[in-house]
CSV table of C-alpha atoms in Angstrom, one decimal:
chain,number,residue,atom,x,y,z
F,1,UNK,CA,13.0,14.2,-34.7
F,2,UNK,CA,15.7,14.2,-32.1
F,3,UNK,CA,15.8,11.6,-29.4
F,4,UNK,CA,18.5,12.2,-26.7
F,5,UNK,CA,19.6,11.6,-23.2
F,6,UNK,CA,21.3,15.0,-22.7
F,7,UNK,CA,19.5,18.0,-24.2
F,8,UNK,CA,19.4,20.1,-21.1
F,9,UNK,CA,21.3,23.3,-21.2
F,10,UNK,CA,22.6,25.7,-18.6
F,11,UNK,CA,22.3,29.4,-18.6
F,12,UNK,CA,24.1,31.8,-16.1
F,13,UNK,CA,21.9,32.5,-13.1
F,14,UNK,CA,20.1,29.1,-13.2
F,15,UNK,CA,19.2,26.1,-15.2
F,16,UNK,CA,16.8,25.9,-18.1
F,17,UNK,CA,15.6,23.0,-20.1
F,18,UNK,CA,15.2,22.9,-23.9
F,19,UNK,CA,11.5,22.6,-24.9
F,20,UNK,CA,10.5,19.0,-25.3
F,21,UNK,CA,9.2,15.9,-23.6
F,22,UNK,CA,11.3,14.3,-20.8
F,23,UNK,CA,10.5,10.7,-19.8
F,24,UNK,CA,11.6,10.6,-16.2
F,25,UNK,CA,12.3,7.4,-14.3
F,26,UNK,CA,10.9,7.3,-10.7
F,27,UNK,CA,11.6,5.2,-7.7
F,28,UNK,CA,10.2,1.7,-7.6
F,29,UNK,CA,9.9,1.4,-3.8
F,30,UNK,CA,12.3,3.7,-2.0
F,31,UNK,CA,12.0,7.5,-2.7
F,32,UNK,CA,15.8,7.8,-2.2
F,33,UNK,CA,16.4,5.8,-5.4
F,34,UNK,CA,15.5,8.8,-7.5
F,35,UNK,CA,18.4,10.2,-9.5
F,36,UNK,CA,19.9,13.7,-9.1
F,37,UNK,CA,19.2,14.3,-12.7
F,38,UNK,CA,15.5,13.3,-12.4
F,39,UNK,CA,15.2,15.8,-9.5
F,40,UNK,CA,16.8,18.5,-11.5
F,41,UNK,CA,14.5,17.9,-14.5
F,42,UNK,CA,11.4,17.7,-12.3
F,43,UNK,CA,12.3,21.0,-10.7
F,44,UNK,CA,12.9,22.7,-14.1
F,45,UNK,CA,10.0,21.6,-16.2
F,46,UNK,CA,6.8,23.7,-16.7
F,47,UNK,CA,4.4,20.7,-16.4
F,48,UNK,CA,4.5,17.1,-15.1
F,49,UNK,CA,2.2,14.5,-16.6
F,50,UNK,CA,1.6,11.6,-14.2
F,51,UNK,CA,0.0,8.2,-14.3
F,52,UNK,CA,-1.5,8.8,-10.8
F,53,UNK,CA,-1.3,12.4,-9.7
F,54,UNK,CA,-1.8,11.5,-6.0
F,55,UNK,CA,1.3,9.2,-6.0
F,56,UNK,CA,3.3,11.7,-8.0
F,57,UNK,CA,2.3,14.6,-5.7
F,58,UNK,CA,3.7,12.6,-2.8
F,59,UNK,CA,7.0,12.2,-4.6
F,60,UNK,CA,7.2,15.8,-5.6
F,61,UNK,CA,6.2,17.0,-2.1
F,62,UNK,CA,8.9,14.7,-0.5
F,63,UNK,CA,11.5,16.6,-2.5
F,64,UNK,CA,9.8,20.0,-2.1
F,65,UNK,CA,9.1,20.3,-5.9
F,66,UNK,CA,6.2,22.6,-6.9
F,67,UNK,CA,5.1,22.3,-10.5
F,68,UNK,CA,1.8,22.0,-12.4
F,69,UNK,CA,0.6,18.3,-12.5
F,70,UNK,CA,-1.9,16.6,-14.8
F,71,UNK,CA,-2.9,13.0,-15.2
F,72,UNK,CA,-1.7,10.8,-18.1
F,73,UNK,CA,-3.0,7.3,-18.4
F,74,UNK,CA,-3.8,4.8,-21.1
F,75,UNK,CA,-7.2,6.4,-21.8
F,76,UNK,CA,-5.9,9.9,-22.5
F,77,UNK,CA,-2.4,9.4,-24.0
F,78,UNK,CA,-3.3,10.8,-27.4
F,79,UNK,CA,-4.8,14.0,-25.9
F,80,UNK,CA,-1.8,14.3,-23.6
F,81,UNK,CA,0.6,14.0,-26.6
F,82,UNK,CA,-1.3,16.9,-28.2
F,83,UNK,CA,-0.9,18.9,-25.0
F,84,UNK,CA,2.8,18.3,-25.0
F,85,UNK,CA,3.0,19.5,-28.6
F,86,UNK,CA,1.2,22.8,-27.6
F,87,UNK,CA,3.5,23.3,-24.6
F,88,UNK,CA,6.6,22.8,-26.7
F,89,UNK,CA,5.3,25.2,-29.3
F,90,UNK,CA,5.2,27.8,-26.4
F,91,UNK,CA,8.8,27.0,-25.5
F,92,UNK,CA,8.0,24.8,-22.5
F,93,UNK,CA,9.4,21.6,-21.2
F,94,UNK,CA,7.1,18.7,-20.0
F,95,UNK,CA,8.0,15.7,-17.9
F,96,UNK,CA,6.1,12.4,-18.0
F,97,UNK,CA,6.3,10.0,-15.0
F,98,UNK,CA,4.6,6.8,-14.0
F,99,UNK,CA,3.8,5.5,-10.5
F,100,UNK,CA,7.2,3.8,-10.4
F,101,UNK,CA,9.9,3.0,-12.9
F,102,UNK,CA,10.2,4.1,-16.5
F,103,UNK,CA,7.3,5.6,-18.5
F,104,UNK,CA,6.5,3.3,-21.4
F,105,UNK,CA,7.7,0.0,-19.8
F,106,UNK,CA,4.5,-1.8,-18.9
F,107,UNK,CA,3.1,1.7,-18.0
F,108,UNK,CA,1.6,4.6,-19.8
F,109,UNK,CA,4.0,6.7,-21.8
F,110,UNK,CA,5.0,4.8,-24.9
F,111,UNK,CA,2.1,6.2,-26.9
F,112,UNK,CA,2.8,9.8,-25.8
F,113,UNK,CA,6.4,9.4,-26.7
F,114,UNK,CA,5.6,7.9,-30.1
F,115,UNK,CA,3.0,10.6,-31.0
F,116,UNK,CA,5.5,13.3,-29.9
F,117,UNK,CA,8.3,11.9,-32.0
F,118,UNK,CA,5.9,11.8,-35.0
F,119,UNK,CA,5.1,15.4,-34.5
F,120,UNK,CA,8.8,16.4,-34.3
F,121,UNK,CA,8.8,17.0,-30.6
F,122,UNK,CA,12.2,16.3,-29.0
F,123,UNK,CA,12.0,13.4,-26.6
F,124,UNK,CA,14.6,12.9,-23.8
F,125,UNK,CA,14.9,9.8,-21.6
F,126,UNK,CA,16.0,10.4,-18.0
F,127,UNK,CA,16.9,6.9,-16.9
F,128,UNK,CA,16.0,5.7,-13.4
F,129,UNK,CA,15.2,2.6,-11.4
F,130,UNK,CA,14.0,-0.4,-13.4
F,131,UNK,CA,12.2,-3.4,-11.7
F,132,UNK,CA,13.1,-5.7,-14.6
F,133,UNK,CA,16.9,-5.1,-14.2
F,134,UNK,CA,16.6,-5.1,-10.3
F,135,UNK,CA,15.0,-8.6,-10.5
F,136,UNK,CA,17.6,-9.8,-13.1
F,137,UNK,CA,20.5,-8.7,-10.9
F,138,UNK,CA,18.9,-10.2,-7.7
F,139,UNK,CA,18.4,-13.5,-9.5
F,140,UNK,CA,22.1,-14.0,-10.1
F,141,UNK,CA,21.4,-14.9,-13.7
F,142,UNK,CA,22.3,-11.5,-15.2
F,143,UNK,CA,25.4,-12.7,-17.0
F,144,UNK,CA,23.7,-13.7,-20.3
F,145,UNK,CA,20.6,-13.1,-22.4
F,146,UNK,CA,17.2,-12.7,-20.8
F,147,UNK,CA,13.6,-12.2,-22.1
F,148,UNK,CA,11.1,-9.8,-20.7
F,149,UNK,CA,7.5,-10.5,-21.6
F,150,UNK,CA,5.9,-7.8,-19.6
F,151,UNK,CA,3.8,-8.2,-16.5
F,152,UNK,CA,1.4,-11.2,-16.2
F,153,UNK,CA,-2.3,-10.7,-16.2
F,154,UNK,CA,-4.0,-10.2,-12.8
F,155,UNK,CA,-6.8,-12.8,-13.4
F,156,UNK,CA,-5.7,-16.4,-12.7
F,157,UNK,CA,-7.2,-17.9,-15.9
F,158,UNK,CA,-5.5,-15.3,-18.2
F,159,UNK,CA,-2.3,-15.6,-16.2
F,160,UNK,CA,-2.2,-19.4,-16.6
F,161,UNK,CA,-2.9,-19.1,-20.4
F,162,UNK,CA,-0.1,-16.5,-20.7
F,163,UNK,CA,2.3,-18.7,-18.8
F,164,UNK,CA,1.5,-21.7,-21.0
F,165,UNK,CA,2.1,-19.6,-24.1
F,166,UNK,CA,5.5,-18.5,-22.7
F,167,UNK,CA,6.5,-22.1,-21.8
F,168,UNK,CA,5.9,-23.2,-25.4
F,169,UNK,CA,8.2,-20.5,-26.8
F,170,UNK,CA,11.8,-21.2,-27.7
F,171,UNK,CA,14.4,-19.0,-26.1
F,172,UNK,CA,18.0,-18.5,-27.3
């Protein structure tokens, strides 16, 4: 298995991507926060798998990107990993995006990436905006260690229980 952040290759007359899975970071609020590399990848892949196809279609349309789009969420990640394997066997590149931020960070994608790596599919991370790092920088406390416990539960009782658990932990 190869994991990389730079497997893209260029051929004369245009760009082509090596077959594999590309985990592409997307904007977390402002569409202009997308990276040039993410746009190039999204324009070059054969298929985009998205947490919410409606939101991703809006992103793709904004940048005039026309590509096949299918859903990928927590209930179909194993099946989508199998689809990636088949696409790669055919020499195709597949991008995986979430509604905002990085696939696999409190969003679908980690299972797809893990299954693909186990199957020997090359997986490439295309970094992008990150809500956790944006919050850390904004806090002014970014000079030292920090702990990310994921997003809190939506229901009040579960959220309180999780906060109590976190308060009882010892941090470095």
